[in-house]
Amino acid sequence: MSSESKRVLEAAGVQPTRIRLALAEYLFDGVNKHVTVQQAFDILRGKRLQPSLASLYNTLNEFCRAGLIRKVSLDGGAAWFDTNMAPHYHLYHEDEGRLEDIDTDALKITGRPQLPKGATVRTIDVIIRVASR
Amino acid sequence: MSSESKRVLEAAGVQPTRIRLALAEYLFDGVNKHVTVQQAFDILRGKRLQPSLASLYNTLNEFCRAGLIRKVSLDGGAAWFDTNMAPHYHLYHEDEGRLEDIDTDALKITGRPQLPKGATVRTIDVIIRVASR
DNA sequence: ATTAATGCAAAATCTTTGCACTTTC
DNA sequence: GAAAGTGCAAAGATTTTGCATTAAT
């Protein structure tokens, strides 16, 4: 629903332009997703829009800044953008190059390392790498 | 001690050439380190050797394959190579771009997520990102 | 009309690769 | 001498940037 996506973007302080709306509509349809820039590009090109790759980089980074999605980097390949903003961890299937969410109640992290003075924890990234061999 | 580095490489099935020996001598001096390819390059250039960047990529990747070091990727920037092969986690200082080890007894991970049939856990990467603001 | 987003091409960054040359065994 | 490592340059892949054009308020 277009008006719904519009509200999401406006609430996050992001100007709802056509590309952003189309991307938001795909990303925020209720099912959490992991997409690369290239995948987002392909998806939008499948619709009426013909955005440039650079715009997808801009848009996805902008969504990150706005707190709508989060970036997951692994292995120096293309970055993933994750729509799940709730605390959670990741399962990475090295064979398939597929990323999957792990709920925080499937994994418990306890204990806090000694932090430098004044430092605060931004995020805790946990990636469990699995393979079938 | 050169003969010591030589033994380390040979034990890992890596041919002890000049560049590899010089790098091993720096990396395996008893103090665990995190280095980027560029840093390793700069260090060896500070010595008598004038290796190419490509050789450092080759050498560090080879050390990884041999199980002497491990690669840590974050944020799509240059990869880090970590000499600490014991199970441990990482603290990343976003301000300084500095990586620090966290001992496994400073942080406990309990519970195992449901894995696909036949899949085995390769590694568990944990990165705690901290900032001073 | 102002301000911001987009498209395009170029460039920046990190990494790998092919091939000639050199070292190691 | 055979096998493997290294240097160099080129190319690949991902991401960012500058600037003209277009869209949004």
PDB file of C-alpha atoms (C1' of nucleotides) in Angstrom:
ATOM      1  CA  MET A   1       0.000   0.000   0.000  1.00  0.00           C
ATOM      2  CA  SER A   2       1.619   3.186  -1.226  1.00  0.00           C
ATOM      3  CA  SER A   3       0.288   5.529   1.439  1.00  0.00           C
ATOM      4  CA  GLU A   4       1.574   3.198   4.121  1.00  0.00           C
ATOM      5  CA  SER A   5       5.119   3.258   2.743  1.00  0.00           C
ATOM      6  CA  LYS A   6       4.869   7.002   2.496  1.00  0.00           C
ATOM      7  CA  ARG A   7       4.036   7.262   6.166  1.00  0.00           C
ATOM      8  CA  VAL A   8       6.987   5.023   7.047  1.00  0.00           C
ATOM      9  CA  LEU A   9       9.398   7.212   5.139  1.00  0.00           C
ATOM     10  CA  GLU A  10       7.994  10.461   6.467  1.00  0.00           C
ATOM     11  CA  ALA A  11       8.082   9.173  10.025  1.00  0.00           C
ATOM     12  CA  ALA A  12      11.770   8.452   9.518  1.00  0.00           C
ATOM     13  CA  GLY A  13      12.405  11.907   8.100  1.00  0.00           C
ATOM     14  CA  VAL A  14      13.056  10.664   4.599  1.00  0.00           C
ATOM     15  CA  GLN A  15      11.551  12.470   1.671  1.00  0.00           C
ATOM     16  CA  PRO A  16       9.204  10.067  -0.097  1.00  0.00           C
ATOM     17  CA  THR A  17      10.306  10.186  -3.691  1.00  0.00           C
ATOM     18  CA  ARG A  18       9.344   7.666  -6.335  1.00  0.00           C
ATOM     19  CA  ILE A  19      12.378   5.465  -6.061  1.00  0.00           C
ATOM     20  CA  ARG A  20      12.335   5.508  -2.300  1.00  0.00           C
ATOM     21  CA  LEU A  21       8.644   4.710  -2.243  1.00  0.00           C
ATOM     22  CA  ALA A  22       9.018   1.810  -4.632  1.00  0.00           C
ATOM     23  CA  LEU A  23      11.924   0.436  -2.616  1.00  0.00           C
ATOM     24  CA  ALA A  24      10.108   0.958   0.670  1.00  0.00           C
ATOM     25  CA  GLU A  25       7.102  -0.845  -0.679  1.00  0.00           C
ATOM     26  CA  TYR A  26       9.210  -3.852  -1.441  1.00  0.00           C
ATOM     27  CA  LEU A  27      11.302  -3.769   1.721  1.00  0.00           C
ATOM     28  CA  PHE A  28       8.622  -2.998   4.264  1.00  0.00           C
ATOM     29  CA  ASP A  29       5.872  -5.365   3.202  1.00  0.00           C
ATOM     30  CA  GLY A  30       5.862  -7.096   6.558  1.00  0.00           C
ATOM     31  CA  VAL A  31       8.355  -9.827   5.694  1.00  0.00           C
ATOM     32  CA  ASN A  32      11.927  -9.164   6.756  1.00  0.00           C
ATOM     33  CA  LYS A  33      14.486  -9.306   3.978  1.00  0.00           C
ATOM     34  CA  HIS A  34      18.163  -9.207   3.202  1.00  0.00           C
ATOM     35  CA  VAL A  35      19.034  -7.499  -0.059  1.00  0.00           C
ATOM     36  CA  THR A  36      22.170  -6.362  -1.782  1.00  0.00           C
ATOM     37  CA  VAL A  37      22.299  -3.143  -3.765  1.00  0.00           C
ATOM     38  CA  GLN A  38      22.291  -5.152  -6.964  1.00  0.00           C
ATOM     39  CA  GLN A  39      19.232  -7.120  -5.934  1.00  0.00           C
ATOM     40  CA  ALA A  40      17.358  -3.950  -5.039  1.00  0.00           C
ATOM     41  CA  PHE A  41      18.362  -2.535  -8.388  1.00  0.00           C
ATOM     42  CA  ASP A  42      17.061  -5.591 -10.241  1.00  0.00           C
ATOM     43  CA  ILE A  43      13.797  -5.543  -8.335  1.00  0.00           C
ATOM     44  CA  LEU A  44      13.064  -1.911  -9.121  1.00  0.00           C
ATOM     45  CA  ARG A  45      14.003  -2.377 -12.748  1.00  0.00           C
ATOM     46  CA  GLY A  46      11.418  -5.131 -12.881  1.00  0.00           C
ATOM     47  CA  LYS A  47       8.863  -2.463 -12.145  1.00  0.00           C
ATOM     48  CA  ARG A  48       8.109   0.725 -14.025  1.00  0.00           C
ATOM     49  CA  LEU A  49      11.195   2.470 -12.629  1.00  0.00           C
ATOM     50  CA  GLN A  50      14.647   2.587 -14.219  1.00  0.00           C
ATOM     51  CA  PRO A  51      16.823   3.840 -11.413  1.00  0.00           C
ATOM     52  CA  SER A  52      20.597   4.007 -11.579  1.00  0.00           C
ATOM     53  CA  LEU A  53      22.777   1.839  -9.408  1.00  0.00           C
ATOM     54  CA  ALA A  54      24.126   4.957  -7.734  1.00  0.00           C
ATOM     55  CA  SER A  55      20.619   5.874  -6.638  1.00  0.00           C
ATOM     56  CA  LEU A  56      20.190   2.512  -5.021  1.00  0.00           C
ATOM     57  CA  TYR A  57      23.425   3.024  -3.113  1.00  0.00           C
ATOM     58  CA  ASN A  58      22.199   6.439  -2.067  1.00  0.00           C
ATOM     59  CA  THR A  59      18.762   5.208  -1.134  1.00  0.00           C
ATOM     60  CA  LEU A  60      19.870   2.197   0.861  1.00  0.00           C
ATOM     61  CA  ASN A  61      22.489   4.223   2.700  1.00  0.00           C
ATOM     62  CA  GLU A  62      19.897   6.880   3.389  1.00  0.00           C
ATOM     63  CA  PHE A  63      17.503   4.276   4.784  1.00  0.00           C
ATOM     64  CA  CYS A  64      20.323   3.119   7.034  1.00  0.00           C
ATOM     65  CA  ARG A  65      20.988   6.592   8.346  1.00  0.00           C
ATOM     66  CA  ALA A  66      17.275   7.008   8.951  1.00  0.00           C
ATOM     67  CA  GLY A  67      17.228   3.821  11.018  1.00  0.00           C
ATOM     68  CA  LEU A  68      14.928   1.965   8.651  1.00  0.00           C
ATOM     69  CA  ILE A  69      17.352  -0.807   7.749  1.00  0.00           C
ATOM     70  CA  ARG A  70      20.787  -1.936   8.773  1.00  0.00           C
ATOM     71  CA  LYS A  71      23.886  -2.886   6.848  1.00  0.00           C
ATOM     72  CA  VAL A  72      25.626  -6.228   7.219  1.00  0.00           C
ATOM     73  CA  SER A  73      29.086  -6.643   5.731  1.00  0.00           C
ATOM     74  CA  LEU A  74      30.774  -9.967   5.339  1.00  0.00           C
ATOM     75  CA  ASP A  75      33.805 -11.268   3.504  1.00  0.00           C
ATOM     76  CA  GLY A  76      34.369  -8.060   1.631  1.00  0.00           C
ATOM     77  CA  GLY A  77      31.769  -8.934  -0.956  1.00  0.00           C
ATOM     78  CA  ALA A  78      28.658  -6.897  -1.580  1.00  0.00           C
ATOM     79  CA  ALA A  79      27.019  -5.583   1.557  1.00  0.00           C
ATOM     80  CA  TRP A  80      23.625  -6.822   2.711  1.00  0.00           C
ATOM     81  CA  PHE A  81      20.849  -4.586   3.906  1.00  0.00           C
ATOM     82  CA  ASP A  82      18.597  -6.059   6.516  1.00  0.00           C
ATOM     83  CA  THR A  83      15.077  -4.829   7.188  1.00  0.00           C
ATOM     84  CA  ASN A  84      14.945  -6.458  10.600  1.00  0.00           C
ATOM     85  CA  MET A  85      15.744  -3.716  13.094  1.00  0.00           C
ATOM     86  CA  ALA A  86      14.960  -5.746  16.174  1.00  0.00           C
ATOM     87  CA  PRO A  87      17.981  -7.138  17.999  1.00  0.00           C
ATOM     88  CA  HIS A  88      18.927 -10.392  16.355  1.00  0.00           C
ATOM     89  CA  TYR A  89      21.831 -12.358  14.975  1.00  0.00           C
ATOM     90  CA  HIS A  90      22.726 -13.905  11.661  1.00  0.00           C
ATOM     91  CA  LEU A  91      23.260 -17.302  10.180  1.00  0.00           C
ATOM     92  CA  TYR A  92      25.322 -17.252   7.025  1.00  0.00           C
ATOM     93  CA  HIS A  93      25.221 -20.208   4.652  1.00  0.00           C
ATOM     94  CA  GLU A  94      28.618 -20.081   3.045  1.00  0.00           C
ATOM     95  CA  ASP A  95      27.642 -22.587   0.354  1.00  0.00           C
ATOM     96  CA  GLU A  96      24.670 -20.644  -0.856  1.00  0.00           C
ATOM     97  CA  GLY A  97      25.778 -17.152   0.077  1.00  0.00           C
ATOM     98  CA  ARG A  98      22.525 -16.787   1.959  1.00  0.00           C
ATOM     99  CA  LEU A  99      21.887 -14.809   5.109  1.00  0.00           C
ATOM    100  CA  GLU A 100      19.269 -15.786   7.657  1.00  0.00           C
ATOM    101  CA  ASP A 101      18.059 -14.197  10.876  1.00  0.00           C
ATOM    102  CA  ILE A 102      18.462 -15.781  14.251  1.00  0.00           C
ATOM    103  CA  ASP A 103      16.191 -14.687  17.008  1.00  0.00           C
ATOM    104  CA  THR A 104      17.801 -13.462  20.198  1.00  0.00           C
ATOM    105  CA  ASP A 105      16.120 -16.206  22.171  1.00  0.00           C
ATOM    106  CA  ALA A 106      17.894 -18.885  20.135  1.00  0.00           C
ATOM    107  CA  LEU A 107      21.214 -17.516  21.319  1.00  0.00           C
ATOM    108  CA  LYS A 108      22.179 -15.812  24.526  1.00  0.00           C
ATOM    109  CA  ILE A 109      25.149 -13.568  24.938  1.00  0.00           C
ATOM    110  CA  THR A 110      26.120 -12.894  28.505  1.00  0.00           C
ATOM    111  CA  GLY A 111      28.921 -10.889  30.009  1.00  0.00           C
ATOM    112  CA  ARG A 112      30.282  -7.507  29.047  1.00  0.00           C
ATOM    113  CA  PRO A 113      33.888  -6.976  28.083  1.00  0.00           C
ATOM    114  CA  GLN A 114      35.785  -4.157  29.689  1.00  0.00           C
ATOM    115  CA  LEU A 115      35.060  -1.076  27.589  1.00  0.00           C
ATOM    116  CA  PRO A 116      37.285   1.973  27.297  1.00  0.00           C
ATOM    117  CA  LYS A 117      36.168   4.994  29.312  1.00  0.00           C
ATOM    118  CA  GLY A 118      33.289   6.820  27.669  1.00  0.00           C
ATOM    119  CA  ALA A 119      32.778   4.156  25.069  1.00  0.00           C
ATOM    120  CA  THR A 120      29.324   2.836  24.432  1.00  0.00           C
ATOM    121  CA  VAL A 121      28.229  -0.231  22.561  1.00  0.00           C
ATOM    122  CA  ARG A 122      26.755   0.639  19.182  1.00  0.00           C
ATOM    123  CA  THR A 123      25.807  -2.827  18.014  1.00  0.00           C
ATOM    124  CA  ILE A 124      26.801  -6.411  18.509  1.00  0.00           C
ATOM    125  CA  ASP A 125      27.183  -8.307  15.277  1.00  0.00           C
ATOM    126  CA  VAL A 126      26.997 -12.042  15.512  1.00  0.00           C
ATOM    127  CA  ILE A 127      27.406 -14.154  12.425  1.00  0.00           C
ATOM    128  CA  ILE A 128      27.330 -17.923  12.626  1.00  0.00           C
ATOM    129  CA  ARG A 129      28.907 -19.289   9.490  1.00  0.00           C
ATOM    130  CA  VAL A 130      27.717 -22.691   8.453  1.00  0.00           C
ATOM    131  CA  ALA A 131      28.596 -24.934   5.546  1.00  0.00           C
ATOM    132  CA  SER A 132      27.389 -28.318   4.379  1.00  0.00           C
ATOM    133  CA  ARG A 133      30.762 -29.954   4.191  1.00  0.00           C
TER     134      ARG A 133
ATOM    135  CA  MET B   1      64.402 -15.796  15.519  1.00  0.00           C
ATOM    136  CA  SER B   2      64.455 -16.867  11.892  1.00  0.00           C
ATOM    137  CA  SER B   3      64.727 -20.632  12.398  1.00  0.00           C
ATOM    138  CA  GLU B   4      61.690 -20.499  14.646  1.00  0.00           C
ATOM    139  CA  SER B   5      59.557 -18.785  12.001  1.00  0.00           C
ATOM    140  CA  LYS B   6      60.822 -21.285   9.497  1.00  0.00           C
ATOM    141  CA  ARG B   7      59.593 -24.149  11.633  1.00  0.00           C
ATOM    142  CA  VAL B   8      56.192 -22.520  12.010  1.00  0.00           C
ATOM    143  CA  LEU B   9      55.779 -22.200   8.264  1.00  0.00           C
ATOM    144  CA  GLU B  10      57.009 -25.688   7.517  1.00  0.00           C
ATOM    145  CA  ALA B  11      54.761 -27.183  10.158  1.00  0.00           C
ATOM    146  CA  ALA B  12      51.840 -25.494   8.396  1.00  0.00           C
ATOM    147  CA  GLY B  13      52.927 -26.815   5.020  1.00  0.00           C
ATOM    148  CA  VAL B  14      53.926 -23.411   3.722  1.00  0.00           C
ATOM    149  CA  GLN B  15      57.140 -23.019   1.803  1.00  0.00           C
ATOM    150  CA  PRO B  16      59.400 -20.679   3.783  1.00  0.00           C
ATOM    151  CA  THR B  17      60.428 -18.076   1.257  1.00  0.00           C
ATOM    152  CA  ARG B  18      61.997 -14.758   2.099  1.00  0.00           C
ATOM    153  CA  ILE B  19      58.820 -12.701   2.107  1.00  0.00           C
ATOM    154  CA  ARG B  20      56.898 -15.298   4.029  1.00  0.00           C
ATOM    155  CA  LEU B  21      59.680 -15.615   6.582  1.00  0.00           C
ATOM    156  CA  ALA B  22      59.910 -11.901   7.103  1.00  0.00           C
ATOM    157  CA  LEU B  23      56.161 -11.635   7.491  1.00  0.00           C
ATOM    158  CA  ALA B  24      56.028 -14.660   9.799  1.00  0.00           C
ATOM    159  CA  GLU B  25      58.734 -13.165  11.946  1.00  0.00           C
ATOM    160  CA  TYR B  26      56.680 -10.062  12.440  1.00  0.00           C
ATOM    161  CA  LEU B  27      53.329 -11.778  12.865  1.00  0.00           C
ATOM    162  CA  PHE B  28      54.345 -14.659  15.099  1.00  0.00           C
ATOM    163  CA  ASP B  29      56.562 -12.934  17.617  1.00  0.00           C
ATOM    164  CA  GLY B  30      54.382 -13.993  20.514  1.00  0.00           C
ATOM    165  CA  VAL B  31      52.130 -10.932  20.560  1.00  0.00           C
ATOM    166  CA  ASN B  32      48.837 -11.301  18.740  1.00  0.00           C
ATOM    167  CA  LYS B  33      48.193  -8.740  16.059  1.00  0.00           C
ATOM    168  CA  HIS B  34      45.640  -7.432  13.609  1.00  0.00           C
ATOM    169  CA  VAL B  35      47.081  -6.204  10.345  1.00  0.00           C
ATOM    170  CA  THR B  36      45.726  -5.103   7.022  1.00  0.00           C
ATOM    171  CA  VAL B  37      47.456  -5.985   3.784  1.00  0.00           C
ATOM    172  CA  GLN B  38      48.658  -2.421   3.488  1.00  0.00           C
ATOM    173  CA  GLN B  39      50.128  -2.448   6.981  1.00  0.00           C
ATOM    174  CA  ALA B  40      51.952  -5.698   6.310  1.00  0.00           C
ATOM    175  CA  PHE B  41      53.259  -4.171   3.116  1.00  0.00           C
ATOM    176  CA  ASP B  42      54.538  -1.089   4.925  1.00  0.00           C
ATOM    177  CA  ILE B  43      56.197  -3.176   7.603  1.00  0.00           C
ATOM    178  CA  LEU B  44      58.101  -5.349   5.148  1.00  0.00           C
ATOM    179  CA  ARG B  45      59.130  -2.334   3.112  1.00  0.00           C
ATOM    180  CA  GLY B  46      60.617  -0.913   6.275  1.00  0.00           C
ATOM    181  CA  LYS B  47      62.962  -3.865   6.250  1.00  0.00           C
ATOM    182  CA  ARG B  48      65.338  -4.960   3.537  1.00  0.00           C
ATOM    183  CA  LEU B  49      62.521  -6.422   1.415  1.00  0.00           C
ATOM    184  CA  GLN B  50      60.600  -4.641  -1.320  1.00  0.00           C
ATOM    185  CA  PRO B  51      57.654  -6.925  -1.924  1.00  0.00           C
ATOM    186  CA  SER B  52      54.715  -6.050  -4.110  1.00  0.00           C
ATOM    187  CA  LEU B  53      51.262  -5.502  -2.697  1.00  0.00           C
ATOM    188  CA  ALA B  54      50.032  -8.505  -4.678  1.00  0.00           C
ATOM    189  CA  SER B  55      52.529 -10.704  -2.880  1.00  0.00           C
ATOM    190  CA  LEU B  56      51.205  -9.549   0.446  1.00  0.00           C
ATOM    191  CA  TYR B  57      47.698 -10.439  -0.655  1.00  0.00           C
ATOM    192  CA  ASN B  58      48.992 -13.820  -1.753  1.00  0.00           C
ATOM    193  CA  THR B  59      50.992 -14.390   1.382  1.00  0.00           C
ATOM    194  CA  LEU B  60      48.300 -13.389   3.830  1.00  0.00           C
ATOM    195  CA  ASN B  61      45.705 -15.457   1.999  1.00  0.00           C
ATOM    196  CA  GLU B  62      48.092 -18.379   1.959  1.00  0.00           C
ATOM    197  CA  PHE B  63      48.657 -18.055   5.702  1.00  0.00           C
ATOM    198  CA  CYS B  64      44.889 -18.113   6.115  1.00  0.00           C
ATOM    199  CA  ARG B  65      44.512 -21.279   4.089  1.00  0.00           C
ATOM    200  CA  ALA B  66      47.306 -22.846   6.124  1.00  0.00           C
ATOM    201  CA  GLY B  67      45.461 -22.020   9.320  1.00  0.00           C
ATOM    202  CA  LEU B  68      48.116 -19.651  10.620  1.00  0.00           C
ATOM    203  CA  ILE B  69      45.943 -16.546  10.714  1.00  0.00           C
ATOM    204  CA  ARG B  70      42.329 -15.661  10.130  1.00  0.00           C
ATOM    205  CA  LYS B  71      40.604 -12.990   8.135  1.00  0.00           C
ATOM    206  CA  VAL B  72      38.168 -10.521   9.646  1.00  0.00           C
ATOM    207  CA  SER B  73      36.056  -8.392   7.324  1.00  0.00           C
ATOM    208  CA  LEU B  74      34.077  -5.429   8.465  1.00  0.00           C
ATOM    209  CA  ASP B  75      32.265  -2.564   6.793  1.00  0.00           C
ATOM    210  CA  GLY B  76      33.578  -3.377   3.354  1.00  0.00           C
ATOM    211  CA  GLY B  77      36.871  -1.632   4.066  1.00  0.00           C
ATOM    212  CA  ALA B  78      40.218  -3.362   3.997  1.00  0.00           C
ATOM    213  CA  ALA B  79      40.217  -6.804   5.584  1.00  0.00           C
ATOM    214  CA  TRP B  80      42.052  -7.504   8.824  1.00  0.00           C
ATOM    215  CA  PHE B  81      44.219 -10.512   9.422  1.00  0.00           C
ATOM    216  CA  ASP B  82      44.301 -11.773  12.962  1.00  0.00           C
ATOM    217  CA  THR B  83      47.108 -13.897  14.353  1.00  0.00           C
ATOM    218  CA  ASN B  84      45.007 -15.113  17.252  1.00  0.00           C
ATOM    219  CA  MET B  85      43.704 -18.527  16.251  1.00  0.00           C
ATOM    220  CA  ALA B  86      42.192 -19.391  19.604  1.00  0.00           C
ATOM    221  CA  PRO B  87      38.424 -18.965  19.836  1.00  0.00           C
ATOM    222  CA  HIS B  88      37.751 -15.355  20.682  1.00  0.00           C
ATOM    223  CA  TYR B  89      35.643 -12.360  19.765  1.00  0.00           C
ATOM    224  CA  HIS B  90      36.300  -8.820  18.646  1.00  0.00           C
ATOM    225  CA  LEU B  91      35.836  -5.326  19.887  1.00  0.00           C
ATOM    226  CA  TYR B  92      35.850  -2.737  17.142  1.00  0.00           C
ATOM    227  CA  HIS B  93      36.484   0.906  17.985  1.00  0.00           C
ATOM    228  CA  GLU B  94      34.588   2.705  15.262  1.00  0.00           C
ATOM    229  CA  ASP B  95      36.224   6.043  16.092  1.00  0.00           C
ATOM    230  CA  GLU B  96      39.751   4.811  15.731  1.00  0.00           C
ATOM    231  CA  GLY B  97      39.178   1.990  13.271  1.00  0.00           C
ATOM    232  CA  ARG B  98      40.908  -0.290  15.722  1.00  0.00           C
ATOM    233  CA  LEU B  99      40.236  -3.954  16.352  1.00  0.00           C
ATOM    234  CA  GLU B 100      40.787  -5.603  19.715  1.00  0.00           C
ATOM    235  CA  ASP B 101      40.446  -9.173  20.919  1.00  0.00           C
ATOM    236  CA  ILE B 102      37.937 -10.272  23.501  1.00  0.00           C
ATOM    237  CA  ASP B 103      38.602 -13.422  25.380  1.00  0.00           C
ATOM    238  CA  THR B 104      35.906 -16.083  25.328  1.00  0.00           C
ATOM    239  CA  ASP B 105      35.578 -15.890  29.073  1.00  0.00           C
ATOM    240  CA  ALA B 106      34.597 -12.229  28.892  1.00  0.00           C
ATOM    241  CA  LEU B 107      31.585 -13.187  26.805  1.00  0.00           C
ATOM    242  CA  LYS B 108      29.520 -16.349  26.809  1.00  0.00           C
ATOM    243  CA  ILE B 109      27.381 -17.526  23.960  1.00  0.00           C
ATOM    244  CA  THR B 110      24.872 -20.166  24.855  1.00  0.00           C
ATOM    245  CA  GLY B 111      22.279 -21.938  22.773  1.00  0.00           C
ATOM    246  CA  ARG B 112      22.477 -23.258  19.256  1.00  0.00           C
ATOM    247  CA  PRO B 113      20.138 -22.160  16.530  1.00  0.00           C
ATOM    248  CA  GLN B 114      18.412 -24.784  14.450  1.00  0.00           C
ATOM    249  CA  LEU B 115      20.838 -25.683  11.673  1.00  0.00           C
ATOM    250  CA  PRO B 116      19.898 -27.097   8.284  1.00  0.00           C
ATOM    251  CA  LYS B 117      20.464 -30.854   7.870  1.00  0.00           C
ATOM    252  CA  GLY B 118      24.128 -31.690   7.335  1.00  0.00           C
ATOM    253  CA  ALA B 119      25.281 -28.181   8.049  1.00  0.00           C
ATOM    254  CA  THR B 120      28.107 -27.613  10.458  1.00  0.00           C
ATOM    255  CA  VAL B 121      29.255 -24.443  12.130  1.00  0.00           C
ATOM    256  CA  ARG B 122      32.448 -23.131  10.599  1.00  0.00           C
ATOM    257  CA  THR B 123      33.011 -20.147  12.833  1.00  0.00           C
ATOM    258  CA  ILE B 124      31.088 -17.745  14.979  1.00  0.00           C
ATOM    259  CA  ASP B 125      32.054 -14.149  14.388  1.00  0.00           C
ATOM    260  CA  VAL B 126      31.210 -11.704  17.115  1.00  0.00           C
ATOM    261  CA  ILE B 127      32.013  -8.066  16.728  1.00  0.00           C
ATOM    262  CA  ILE B 128      31.082  -5.588  19.405  1.00  0.00           C
ATOM    263  CA  ARG B 129      31.145  -2.153  17.880  1.00  0.00           C
ATOM    264  CA  VAL B 130      31.849   0.665  20.278  1.00  0.00           C
ATOM    265  CA  ALA B 131      32.143   4.400  19.842  1.00  0.00           C
ATOM    266  CA  SER B 132      32.965   7.257  22.165  1.00  0.00           C
ATOM    267  CA  ARG B 133      29.978   9.387  21.390  1.00  0.00           C
TER     268      ARG B 133
ATOM    269  C1'  DA C   1      11.744  29.209  -6.794  1.00  0.00           C
ATOM    270  C1'  DT C   2      14.408  26.511  -3.574  1.00  0.00           C
ATOM    271  C1'  DT C   3      15.864  22.532  -2.090  1.00  0.00           C
ATOM    272  C1'  DA C   4      16.752  17.902  -2.637  1.00  0.00           C
ATOM    273  C1'  DA C   5      17.029  13.559  -5.425  1.00  0.00           C
ATOM    274  C1'  DT C   6      18.529  11.214  -9.527  1.00  0.00           C
ATOM    275  C1'  DG C   7      21.376   9.696 -13.621  1.00  0.00           C
ATOM    276  C1'  DC C   8      25.512   9.256 -15.600  1.00  0.00           C
ATOM    277  C1'  DA C   9      30.202   8.759 -15.915  1.00  0.00           C
ATOM    278  C1'  DA C  10      34.393   8.879 -13.678  1.00  0.00           C
ATOM    279  C1'  DA C  11      37.153   7.721  -9.945  1.00  0.00           C
ATOM    280  C1'  DA C  12      38.421   5.628  -5.475  1.00  0.00           C
ATOM    281  C1'  DT C  13      39.225   1.461  -2.932  1.00  0.00           C
ATOM    282  C1'  DC C  14      40.192  -3.152  -2.221  1.00  0.00           C
ATOM    283  C1'  DT C  15      41.299  -7.441  -4.267  1.00  0.00           C
ATOM    284  C1'  DT C  16      42.367 -10.917  -7.748  1.00  0.00           C
ATOM    285  C1'  DT C  17      44.576 -12.606 -11.938  1.00  0.00           C
ATOM    286  C1'  DG C  18      47.743 -13.601 -15.960  1.00  0.00           C
ATOM    287  C1'  DC C  19      52.108 -13.940 -17.302  1.00  0.00           C
ATOM    288  C1'  DA C  20      57.035 -13.187 -17.357  1.00  0.00           C
ATOM    289  C1'  DC C  21      60.752 -13.633 -14.221  1.00  0.00           C
ATOM    290  C1'  DT C  22      63.032 -15.339 -10.169  1.00  0.00           C
ATOM    291  C1'  DT C  23      63.704 -18.163  -6.265  1.00  0.00           C
ATOM    292  C1'  DT C  24      63.506 -22.549  -3.856  1.00  0.00           C
ATOM    293  C1'  DC C  25      63.945 -27.397  -3.578  1.00  0.00           C
TER     294       DC C  25
ATOM    295  C1'  DG D   1      65.663 -28.511 -13.935  1.00  0.00           C
ATOM    296  C1'  DA D   2      61.021 -28.690 -12.073  1.00  0.00           C
ATOM    297  C1'  DA D   3      57.879 -26.522  -9.116  1.00  0.00           C
ATOM    298  C1'  DA D   4      56.526 -22.781  -6.760  1.00  0.00           C
ATOM    299  C1'  DG D   5      56.696 -17.819  -5.403  1.00  0.00           C
ATOM    300  C1'  DT D   6      57.012 -12.992  -6.762  1.00  0.00           C
ATOM    301  C1'  DG D   7      56.521  -8.503  -9.419  1.00  0.00           C
ATOM    302  C1'  DC D   8      54.080  -5.907 -12.377  1.00  0.00           C
ATOM    303  C1'  DA D   9      50.344  -4.318 -14.705  1.00  0.00           C
ATOM    304  C1'  DA D  10      45.799  -4.974 -15.867  1.00  0.00           C
ATOM    305  C1'  DA D  11      41.284  -6.077 -14.741  1.00  0.00           C
ATOM    306  C1'  DG D  12      37.297  -7.146 -11.409  1.00  0.00           C
ATOM    307  C1'  DA D  13      34.228  -5.914  -8.018  1.00  0.00           C
ATOM    308  C1'  DT D  14      32.107  -2.763  -4.904  1.00  0.00           C
ATOM    309  C1'  DT D  15      31.245   1.735  -3.576  1.00  0.00           C
ATOM    310  C1'  DT D  16      31.580   6.797  -3.701  1.00  0.00           C
ATOM    311  C1'  DT D  17      31.574  11.326  -5.891  1.00  0.00           C
ATOM    312  C1'  DG D  18      30.944  15.494  -8.980  1.00  0.00           C
ATOM    313  C1'  DC D  19      27.976  17.663 -11.671  1.00  0.00           C
ATOM    314  C1'  DA D  20      24.211  18.430 -14.892  1.00  0.00           C
ATOM    315  C1'  DT D  21      19.313  17.348 -14.983  1.00  0.00           C
ATOM    316  C1'  DT D  22      14.999  16.435 -12.934  1.00  0.00           C
ATOM    317  C1'  DA D  23      11.615  16.112  -9.366  1.00  0.00           C
ATOM    318  C1'  DA D  24       9.575  17.534  -4.824  1.00  0.00           C
ATOM    319  C1'  DT D  25       8.048  20.991  -1.578  1.00  0.00           C
TER     320       DT D  25
END
